[in-house]
GROMACS .gro file of C-alpha atoms in nm:
model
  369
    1UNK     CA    1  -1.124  -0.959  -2.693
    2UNK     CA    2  -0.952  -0.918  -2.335
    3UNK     CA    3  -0.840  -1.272  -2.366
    4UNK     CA    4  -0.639  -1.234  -2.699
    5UNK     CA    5  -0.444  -0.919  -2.521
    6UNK     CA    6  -0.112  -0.995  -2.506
    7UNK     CA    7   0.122  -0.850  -2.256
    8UNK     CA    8   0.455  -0.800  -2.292
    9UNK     CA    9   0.750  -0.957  -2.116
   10UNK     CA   10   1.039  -0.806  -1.993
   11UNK     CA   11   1.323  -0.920  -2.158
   12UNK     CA   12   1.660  -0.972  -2.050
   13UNK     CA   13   2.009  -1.003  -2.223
   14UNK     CA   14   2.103  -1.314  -2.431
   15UNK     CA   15   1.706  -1.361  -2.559
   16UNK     CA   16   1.595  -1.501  -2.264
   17UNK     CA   17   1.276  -1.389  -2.126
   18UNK     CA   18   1.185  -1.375  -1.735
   19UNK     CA   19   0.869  -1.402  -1.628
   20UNK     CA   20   0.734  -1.112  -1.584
   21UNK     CA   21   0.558  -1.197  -1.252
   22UNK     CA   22   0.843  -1.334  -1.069
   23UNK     CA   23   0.948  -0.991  -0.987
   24UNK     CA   24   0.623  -0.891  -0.861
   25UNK     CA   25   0.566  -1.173  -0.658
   26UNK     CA   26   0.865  -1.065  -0.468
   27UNK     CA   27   0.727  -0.789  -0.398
   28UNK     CA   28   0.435  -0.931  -0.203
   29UNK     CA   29   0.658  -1.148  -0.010
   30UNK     CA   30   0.867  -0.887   0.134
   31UNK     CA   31   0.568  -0.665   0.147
   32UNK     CA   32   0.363  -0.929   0.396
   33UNK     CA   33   0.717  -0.986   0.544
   34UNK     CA   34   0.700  -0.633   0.653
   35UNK     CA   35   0.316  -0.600   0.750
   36UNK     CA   36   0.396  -0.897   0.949
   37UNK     CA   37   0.692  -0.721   1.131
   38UNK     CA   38   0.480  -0.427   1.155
   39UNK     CA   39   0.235  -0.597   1.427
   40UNK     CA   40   0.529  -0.611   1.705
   41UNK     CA   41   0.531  -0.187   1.654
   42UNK     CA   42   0.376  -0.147   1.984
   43UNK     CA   43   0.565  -0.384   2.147
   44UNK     CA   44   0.889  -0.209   2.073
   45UNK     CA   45   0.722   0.094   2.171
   46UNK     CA   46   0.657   0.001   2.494
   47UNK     CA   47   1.009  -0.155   2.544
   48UNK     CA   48   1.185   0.137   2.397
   49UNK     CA   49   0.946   0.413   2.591
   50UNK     CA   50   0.824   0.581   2.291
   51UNK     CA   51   0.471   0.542   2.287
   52UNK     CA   52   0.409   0.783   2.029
   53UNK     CA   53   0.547   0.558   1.786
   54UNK     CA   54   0.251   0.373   1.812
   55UNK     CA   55   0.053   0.665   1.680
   56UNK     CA   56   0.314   0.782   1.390
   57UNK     CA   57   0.259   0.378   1.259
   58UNK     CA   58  -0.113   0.382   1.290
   59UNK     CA   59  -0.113   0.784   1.077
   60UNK     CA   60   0.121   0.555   0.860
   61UNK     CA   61  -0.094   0.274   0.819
   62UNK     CA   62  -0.397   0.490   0.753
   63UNK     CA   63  -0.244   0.717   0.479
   64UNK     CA   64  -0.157   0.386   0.347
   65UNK     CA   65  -0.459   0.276   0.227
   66UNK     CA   66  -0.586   0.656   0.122
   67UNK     CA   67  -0.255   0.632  -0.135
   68UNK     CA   68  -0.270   0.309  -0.263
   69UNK     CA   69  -0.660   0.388  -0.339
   70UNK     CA   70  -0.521   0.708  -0.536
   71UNK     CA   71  -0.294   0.499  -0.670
   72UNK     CA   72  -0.522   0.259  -0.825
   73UNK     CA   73  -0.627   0.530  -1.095
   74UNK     CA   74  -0.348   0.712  -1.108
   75UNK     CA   75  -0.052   0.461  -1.123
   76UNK     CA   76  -0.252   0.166  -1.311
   77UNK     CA   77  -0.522   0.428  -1.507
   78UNK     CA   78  -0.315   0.719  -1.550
   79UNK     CA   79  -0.634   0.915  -1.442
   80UNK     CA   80  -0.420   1.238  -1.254
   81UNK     CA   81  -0.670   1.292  -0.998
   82UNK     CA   82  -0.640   1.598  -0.799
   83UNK     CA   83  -0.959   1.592  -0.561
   84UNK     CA   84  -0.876   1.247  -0.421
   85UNK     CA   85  -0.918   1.439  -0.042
   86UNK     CA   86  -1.316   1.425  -0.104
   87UNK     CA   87  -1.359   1.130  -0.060
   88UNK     CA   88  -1.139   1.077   0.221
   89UNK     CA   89  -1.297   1.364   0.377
   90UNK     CA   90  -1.646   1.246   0.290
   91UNK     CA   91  -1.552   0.903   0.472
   92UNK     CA   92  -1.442   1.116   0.761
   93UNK     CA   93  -1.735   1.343   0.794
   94UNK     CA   94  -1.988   1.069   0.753
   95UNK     CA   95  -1.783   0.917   1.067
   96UNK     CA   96  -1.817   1.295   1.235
   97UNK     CA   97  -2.176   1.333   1.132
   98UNK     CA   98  -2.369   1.014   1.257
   99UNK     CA   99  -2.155   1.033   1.583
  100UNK     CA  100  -2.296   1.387   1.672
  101UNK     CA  101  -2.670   1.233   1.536
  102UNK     CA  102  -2.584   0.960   1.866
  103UNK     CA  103  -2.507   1.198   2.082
  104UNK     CA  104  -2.744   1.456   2.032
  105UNK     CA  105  -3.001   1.189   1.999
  106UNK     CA  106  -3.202   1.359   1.622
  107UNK     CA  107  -3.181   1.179   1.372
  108UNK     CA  108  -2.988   1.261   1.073
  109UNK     CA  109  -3.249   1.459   0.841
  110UNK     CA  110  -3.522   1.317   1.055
  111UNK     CA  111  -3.541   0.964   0.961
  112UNK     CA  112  -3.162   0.813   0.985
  113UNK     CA  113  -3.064   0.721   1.324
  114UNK     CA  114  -2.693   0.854   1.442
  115UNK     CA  115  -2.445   0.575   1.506
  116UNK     CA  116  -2.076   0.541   1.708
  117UNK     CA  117  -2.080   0.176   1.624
  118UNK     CA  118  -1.810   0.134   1.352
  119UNK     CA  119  -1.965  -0.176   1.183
  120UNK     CA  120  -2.247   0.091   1.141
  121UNK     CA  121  -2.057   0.358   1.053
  122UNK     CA  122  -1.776   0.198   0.776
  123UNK     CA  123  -2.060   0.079   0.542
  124UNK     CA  124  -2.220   0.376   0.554
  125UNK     CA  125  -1.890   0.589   0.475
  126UNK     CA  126  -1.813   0.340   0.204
  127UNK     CA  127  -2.121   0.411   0.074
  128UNK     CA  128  -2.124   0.757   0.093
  129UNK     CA  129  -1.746   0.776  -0.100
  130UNK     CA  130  -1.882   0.584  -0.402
  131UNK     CA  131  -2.199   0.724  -0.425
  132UNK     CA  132  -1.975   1.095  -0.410
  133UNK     CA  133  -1.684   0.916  -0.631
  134UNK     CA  134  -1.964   0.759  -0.915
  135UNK     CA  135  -2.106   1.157  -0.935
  136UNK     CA  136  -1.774   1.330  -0.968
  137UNK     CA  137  -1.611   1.086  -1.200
  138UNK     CA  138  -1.945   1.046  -1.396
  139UNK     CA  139  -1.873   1.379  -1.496
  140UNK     CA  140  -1.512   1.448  -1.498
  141UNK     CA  141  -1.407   1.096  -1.659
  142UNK     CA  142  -1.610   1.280  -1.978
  143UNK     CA  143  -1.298   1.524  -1.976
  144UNK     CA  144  -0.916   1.394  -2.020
  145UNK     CA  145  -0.558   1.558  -1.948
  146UNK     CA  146  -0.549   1.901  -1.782
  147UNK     CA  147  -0.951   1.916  -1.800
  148UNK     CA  148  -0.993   1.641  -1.629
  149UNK     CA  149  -0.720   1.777  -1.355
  150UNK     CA  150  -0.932   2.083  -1.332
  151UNK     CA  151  -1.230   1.938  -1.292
  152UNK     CA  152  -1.169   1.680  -0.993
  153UNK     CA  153  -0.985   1.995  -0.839
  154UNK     CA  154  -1.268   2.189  -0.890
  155UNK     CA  155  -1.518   1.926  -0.754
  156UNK     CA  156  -1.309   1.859  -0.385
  157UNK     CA  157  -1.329   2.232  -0.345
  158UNK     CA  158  -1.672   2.285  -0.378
  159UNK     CA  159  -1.727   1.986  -0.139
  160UNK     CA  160  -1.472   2.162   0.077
  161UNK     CA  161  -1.635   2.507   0.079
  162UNK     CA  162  -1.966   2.321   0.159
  163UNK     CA  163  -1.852   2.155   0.494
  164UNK     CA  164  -1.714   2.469   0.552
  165UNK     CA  165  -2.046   2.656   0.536
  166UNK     CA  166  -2.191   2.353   0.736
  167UNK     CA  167  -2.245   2.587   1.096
  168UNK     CA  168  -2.437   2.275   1.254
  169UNK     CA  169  -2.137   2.062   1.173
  170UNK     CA  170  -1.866   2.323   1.312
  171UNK     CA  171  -1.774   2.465   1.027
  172UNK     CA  172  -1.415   2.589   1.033
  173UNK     CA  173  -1.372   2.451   1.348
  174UNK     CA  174  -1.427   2.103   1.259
  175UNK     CA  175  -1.641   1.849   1.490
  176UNK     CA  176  -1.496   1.655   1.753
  177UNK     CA  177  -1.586   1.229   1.840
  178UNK     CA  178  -1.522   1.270   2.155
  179UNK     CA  179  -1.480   0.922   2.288
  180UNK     CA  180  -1.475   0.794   1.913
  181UNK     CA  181  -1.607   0.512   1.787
  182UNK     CA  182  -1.704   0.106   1.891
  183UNK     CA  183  -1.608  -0.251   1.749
  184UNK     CA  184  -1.755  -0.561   1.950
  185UNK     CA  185  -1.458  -0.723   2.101
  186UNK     CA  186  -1.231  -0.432   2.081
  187UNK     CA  187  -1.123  -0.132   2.344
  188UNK     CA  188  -1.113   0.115   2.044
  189UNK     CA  189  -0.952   0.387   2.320
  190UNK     CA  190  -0.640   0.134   2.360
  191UNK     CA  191  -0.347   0.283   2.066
  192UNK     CA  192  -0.210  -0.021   2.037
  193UNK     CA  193  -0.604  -0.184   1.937
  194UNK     CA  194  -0.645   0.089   1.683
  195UNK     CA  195  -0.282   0.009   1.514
  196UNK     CA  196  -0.365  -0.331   1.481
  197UNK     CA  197  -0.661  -0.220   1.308
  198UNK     CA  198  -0.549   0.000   1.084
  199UNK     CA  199  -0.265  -0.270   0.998
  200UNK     CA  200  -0.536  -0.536   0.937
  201UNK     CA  201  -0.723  -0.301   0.709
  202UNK     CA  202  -0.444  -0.150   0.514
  203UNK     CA  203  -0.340  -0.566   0.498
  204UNK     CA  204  -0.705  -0.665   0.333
  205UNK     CA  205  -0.701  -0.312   0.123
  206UNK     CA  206  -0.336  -0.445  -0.031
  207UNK     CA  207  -0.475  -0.807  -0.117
  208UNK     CA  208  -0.761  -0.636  -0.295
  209UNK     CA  209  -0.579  -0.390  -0.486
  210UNK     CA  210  -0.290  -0.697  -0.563
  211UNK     CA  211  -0.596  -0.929  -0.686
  212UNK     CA  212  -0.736  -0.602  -0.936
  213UNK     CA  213  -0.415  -0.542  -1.095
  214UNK     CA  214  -0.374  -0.918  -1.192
  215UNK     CA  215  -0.691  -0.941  -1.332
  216UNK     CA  216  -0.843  -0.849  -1.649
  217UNK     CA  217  -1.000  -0.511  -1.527
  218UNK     CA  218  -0.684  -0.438  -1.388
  219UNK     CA  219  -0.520  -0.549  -1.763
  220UNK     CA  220  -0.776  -0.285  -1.905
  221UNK     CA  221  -0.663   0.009  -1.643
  222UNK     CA  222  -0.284  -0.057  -1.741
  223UNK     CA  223  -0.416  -0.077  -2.117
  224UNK     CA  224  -0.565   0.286  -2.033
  225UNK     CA  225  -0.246   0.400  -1.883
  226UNK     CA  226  -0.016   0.290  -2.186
  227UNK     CA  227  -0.248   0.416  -2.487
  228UNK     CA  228  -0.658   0.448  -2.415
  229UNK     CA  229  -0.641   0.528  -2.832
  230UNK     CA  230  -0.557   0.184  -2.861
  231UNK     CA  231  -0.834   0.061  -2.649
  232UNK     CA  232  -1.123   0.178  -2.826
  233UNK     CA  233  -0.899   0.103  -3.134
  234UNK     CA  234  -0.970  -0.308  -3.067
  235UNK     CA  235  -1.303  -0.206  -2.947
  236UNK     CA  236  -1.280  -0.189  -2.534
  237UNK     CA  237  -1.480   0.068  -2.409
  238UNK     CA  238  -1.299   0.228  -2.129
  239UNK     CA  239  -1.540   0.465  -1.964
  240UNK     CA  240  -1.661   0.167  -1.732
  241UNK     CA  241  -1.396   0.083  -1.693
  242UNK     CA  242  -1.252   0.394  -1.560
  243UNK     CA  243  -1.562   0.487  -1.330
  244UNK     CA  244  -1.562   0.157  -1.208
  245UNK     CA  245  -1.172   0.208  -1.094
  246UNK     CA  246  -1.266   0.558  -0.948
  247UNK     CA  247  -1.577   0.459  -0.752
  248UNK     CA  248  -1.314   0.179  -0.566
  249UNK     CA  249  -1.047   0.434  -0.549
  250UNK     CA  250  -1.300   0.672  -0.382
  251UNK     CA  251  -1.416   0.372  -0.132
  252UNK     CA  252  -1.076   0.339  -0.008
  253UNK     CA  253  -1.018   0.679   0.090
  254UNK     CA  254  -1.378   0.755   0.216
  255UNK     CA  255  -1.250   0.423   0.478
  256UNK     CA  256  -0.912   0.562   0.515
  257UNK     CA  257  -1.083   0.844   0.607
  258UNK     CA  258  -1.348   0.677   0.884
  259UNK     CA  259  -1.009   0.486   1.046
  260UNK     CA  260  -0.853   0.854   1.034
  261UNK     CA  261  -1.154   1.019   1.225
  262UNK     CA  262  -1.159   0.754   1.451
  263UNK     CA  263  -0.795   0.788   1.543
  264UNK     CA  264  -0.761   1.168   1.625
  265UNK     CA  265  -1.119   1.189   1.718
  266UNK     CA  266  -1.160   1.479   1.511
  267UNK     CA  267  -1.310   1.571   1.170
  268UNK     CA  268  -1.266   1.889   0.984
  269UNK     CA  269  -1.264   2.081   0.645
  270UNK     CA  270  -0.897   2.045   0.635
  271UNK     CA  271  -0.929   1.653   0.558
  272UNK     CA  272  -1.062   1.751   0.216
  273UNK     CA  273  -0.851   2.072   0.109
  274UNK     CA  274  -0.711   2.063  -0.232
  275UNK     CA  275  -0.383   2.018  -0.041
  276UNK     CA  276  -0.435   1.706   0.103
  277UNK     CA  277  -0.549   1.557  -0.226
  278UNK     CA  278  -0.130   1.672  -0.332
  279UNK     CA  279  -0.006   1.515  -0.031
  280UNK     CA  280  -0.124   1.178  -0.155
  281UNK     CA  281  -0.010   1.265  -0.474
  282UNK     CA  282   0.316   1.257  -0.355
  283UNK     CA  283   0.300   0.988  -0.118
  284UNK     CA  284   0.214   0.774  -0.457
  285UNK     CA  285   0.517   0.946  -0.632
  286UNK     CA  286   0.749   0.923  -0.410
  287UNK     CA  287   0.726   0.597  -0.333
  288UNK     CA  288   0.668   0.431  -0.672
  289UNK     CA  289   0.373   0.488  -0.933
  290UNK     CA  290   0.151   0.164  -1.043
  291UNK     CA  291   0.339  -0.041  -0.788
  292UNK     CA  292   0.170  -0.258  -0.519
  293UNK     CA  293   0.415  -0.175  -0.239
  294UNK     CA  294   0.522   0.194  -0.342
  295UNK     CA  295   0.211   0.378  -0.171
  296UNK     CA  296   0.350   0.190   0.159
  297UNK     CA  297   0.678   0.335   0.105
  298UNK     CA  298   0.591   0.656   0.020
  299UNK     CA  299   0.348   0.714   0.267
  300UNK     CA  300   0.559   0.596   0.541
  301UNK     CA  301   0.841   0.793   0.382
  302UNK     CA  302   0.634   1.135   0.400
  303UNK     CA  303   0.490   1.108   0.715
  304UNK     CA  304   0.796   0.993   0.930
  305UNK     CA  305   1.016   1.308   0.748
  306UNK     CA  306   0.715   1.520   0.834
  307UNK     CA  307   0.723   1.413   1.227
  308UNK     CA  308   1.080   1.436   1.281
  309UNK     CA  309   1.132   1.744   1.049
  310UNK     CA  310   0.866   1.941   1.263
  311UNK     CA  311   1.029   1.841   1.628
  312UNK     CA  312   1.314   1.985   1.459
  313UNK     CA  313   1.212   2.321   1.347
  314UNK     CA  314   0.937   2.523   1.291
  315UNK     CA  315   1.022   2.606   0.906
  316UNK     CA  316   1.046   2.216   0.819
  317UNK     CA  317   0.826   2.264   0.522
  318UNK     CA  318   1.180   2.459   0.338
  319UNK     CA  319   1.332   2.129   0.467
  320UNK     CA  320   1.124   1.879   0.352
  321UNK     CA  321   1.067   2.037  -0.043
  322UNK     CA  322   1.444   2.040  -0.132
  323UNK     CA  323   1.468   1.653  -0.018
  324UNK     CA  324   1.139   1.553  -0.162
  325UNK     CA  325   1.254   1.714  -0.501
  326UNK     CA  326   1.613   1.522  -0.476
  327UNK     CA  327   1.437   1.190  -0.397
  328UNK     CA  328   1.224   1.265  -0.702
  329UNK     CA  329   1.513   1.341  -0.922
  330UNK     CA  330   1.714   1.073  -0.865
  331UNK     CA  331   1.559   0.787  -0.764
  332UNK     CA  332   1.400   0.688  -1.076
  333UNK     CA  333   1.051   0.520  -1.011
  334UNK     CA  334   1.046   0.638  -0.684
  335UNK     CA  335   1.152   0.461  -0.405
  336UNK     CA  336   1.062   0.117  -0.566
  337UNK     CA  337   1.280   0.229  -0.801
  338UNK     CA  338   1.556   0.276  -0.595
  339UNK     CA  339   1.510  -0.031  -0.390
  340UNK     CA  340   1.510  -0.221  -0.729
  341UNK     CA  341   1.879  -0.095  -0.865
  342UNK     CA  342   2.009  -0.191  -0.513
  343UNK     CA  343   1.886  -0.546  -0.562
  344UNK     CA  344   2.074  -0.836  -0.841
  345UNK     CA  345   2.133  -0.635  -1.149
  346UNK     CA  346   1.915  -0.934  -1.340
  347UNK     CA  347   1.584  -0.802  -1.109
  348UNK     CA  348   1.646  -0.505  -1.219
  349UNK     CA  349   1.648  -0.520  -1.590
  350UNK     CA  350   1.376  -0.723  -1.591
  351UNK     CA  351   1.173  -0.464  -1.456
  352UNK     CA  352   1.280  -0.128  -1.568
  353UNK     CA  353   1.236   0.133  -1.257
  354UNK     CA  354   0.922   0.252  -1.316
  355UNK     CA  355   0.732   0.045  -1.535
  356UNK     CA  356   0.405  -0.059  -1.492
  357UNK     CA  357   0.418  -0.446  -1.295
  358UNK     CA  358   0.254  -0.701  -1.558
  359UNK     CA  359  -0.093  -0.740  -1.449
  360UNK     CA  360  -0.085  -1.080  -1.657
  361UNK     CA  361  -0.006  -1.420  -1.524
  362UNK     CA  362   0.327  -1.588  -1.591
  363UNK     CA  363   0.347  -1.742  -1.995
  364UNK     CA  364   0.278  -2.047  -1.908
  365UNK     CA  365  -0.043  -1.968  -1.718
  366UNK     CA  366  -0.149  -1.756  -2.072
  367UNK     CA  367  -0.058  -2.042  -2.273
  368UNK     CA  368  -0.252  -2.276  -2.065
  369UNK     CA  369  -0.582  -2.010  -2.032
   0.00000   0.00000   0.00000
């Protein structure tokens, strides 16, 4: 059935048709034009003698991945997801938790050993953010619209009032990694190492979410987003389809979340609040729903006005809302969308500011499959 789907191409004035994956496929090229730029950060750092910069790109890099995971549901799926912090939280207190198990020496509920070793410790939080993502969205996927909202709000919370009740894991005060955690081959304590990192990961995170939307799952998810009635109209059953997108969603921000802990060294109740989940909300907003580069964008976009906003004053929140709402308003699609209608008009016809990128190959490739 998947294989008879047809997707529609853009078309462009006079008849002609472009392909619709030309477009796309610019995209990645500038976007591993830009990663690849990206690794010289620290050395302009250094030469410029800012070496907090080196930090702001690695919070970049690191929100990164947590938005482009929420944006897997909610820009190809459509699934508005507004507890998208558990899991990042969940990847950042399994980090927390098995650190304090090392030092202490007591095993986690008697039997697992504690860890610091991150080849240890990402599987685990992996694990730990789609086992918590497969429960939640078992539930909640049962539910649609503002339902569905509600109840992936109302599931983060709970999680968050739980750490918060968690005395032997600092509670409110959050639990410190004091010398954070080890890779073989790698001086995790050097900021320049743990960039690099974070840059490789967000790098491999990228190709896998570019690989799912031109597949046929990710043709399903973007089927979901445009009409889920006509799904289960040509017989597609979307429910697996839909956990199966919010178990990988939840797996990227329960890892965004381990880098994160690792980074500041620091783990706390915060990481899951309800408005943390909106902050990556906006990050996938603001820089471009369903696209593969937008998350980038916006997350680097948010952060960077949140850093130099705050050295300026102490109210920057009444700073940053008015400018976040502008962007919003006027650049259509985000700032994708924007980058688009500054490119050749042709680009941007074919690819309306934003519209969902084709997850189909180019014609030809259908007409040969």
């Amino acid at each position: 059935m998947l294989d008879r789907m047809e997707v529609q191409e853009p078309k462009v004035p006079g008849g002609r048709v472009r392909e619709g994956g030309a477009l796309l496929g610019s995209q990645r090229f500038w976007l591993l034009v830009c990663l690849l730029l990206a690794t010289g950060v620290p050395f302009v750092s250094d030469a410029l003698g800012s070496p907090a910069t080196v930090g702001l790109a690695t919070r970049i890099a690191i929100y990164a991945v947590a938005a482009s995971s929420l944006n897997l549901i909610l820009g190809q799926g459509g699934l508005v997801s507004f507890g998208h912090a558990a899991y990042y939280g969940l990847g950042a207190y399994t980090a927390g938790i098995l650190y304090a198990h090392w030092s202490s020496g007591d095993p986690f509920l008697g039997f697992i050993p504690g860890s610091n070793e991150m080849l240890v410790v990402l599987p685990a939080a992996l694990l730990v953010g789609g086992v918590g993502a497969a429960v939640i969205g078992a539930l909640s996927l049962r539910t649609s619209g503002v339902q569905f909202i509600m109840i992936t709000l109302a599931f983060a919370q709970m999680l968050f009032f739980l750490f918060v009740s968690l005395k032997a894991y600092g509670g409110d005060d959050g639990l410190p990694l004091r010398r954070g955690l080890t890779l073989p081959g790698l001086n995790l304590r050097d900021p320049a190492t743990v960039y690099w990192l974070a840059l490789g990961v967000l790098a491999a995170w990228l190709f896998l979410m570019d690989r799912i939307a031109r597949s046929r799952f990710g043709r399903v998810l973007a089927g979901v987003r445009q009409g889920e009635r006509r799904m289960a109209a040509i017989g597609v059953n979307t429910y697996p389809y839909k956990l199966a997108a919010f178990v990988i969603a939840g797996m990227g921000a329960a890892l965004a979340g381990v880098l994160m802990a690792n980074t500041v060294r620091f783990v706390s109740p915060d990481m899951m609040h309800w408005t943390k989940s909106g902050e990556l909300m906006v990050m996938v907003i603001l820089g471009g729903l369903g696209t593969l580069a937008g998350p980038v964008l916006g997350a680097a976009a948010l952060v960077t006005l949140e850093y130099v906003l705050s050295g300026l004053t102490e109210h920057w929140q009444f700073v940053l809302g008015p400018i976040l709402v502008v962007i919003v308003l006027f650049a259509r699609g985000g700032l994708m969308g924007a980058l688009r209608r500054l490119g050749p008009r042709r680009a941007v016809e074919a690819m309306p500011a934003g519209e969902l990128p084709p997850a189909a190959g180019t014609a030809t490739e259908r007409g040969a499959a």
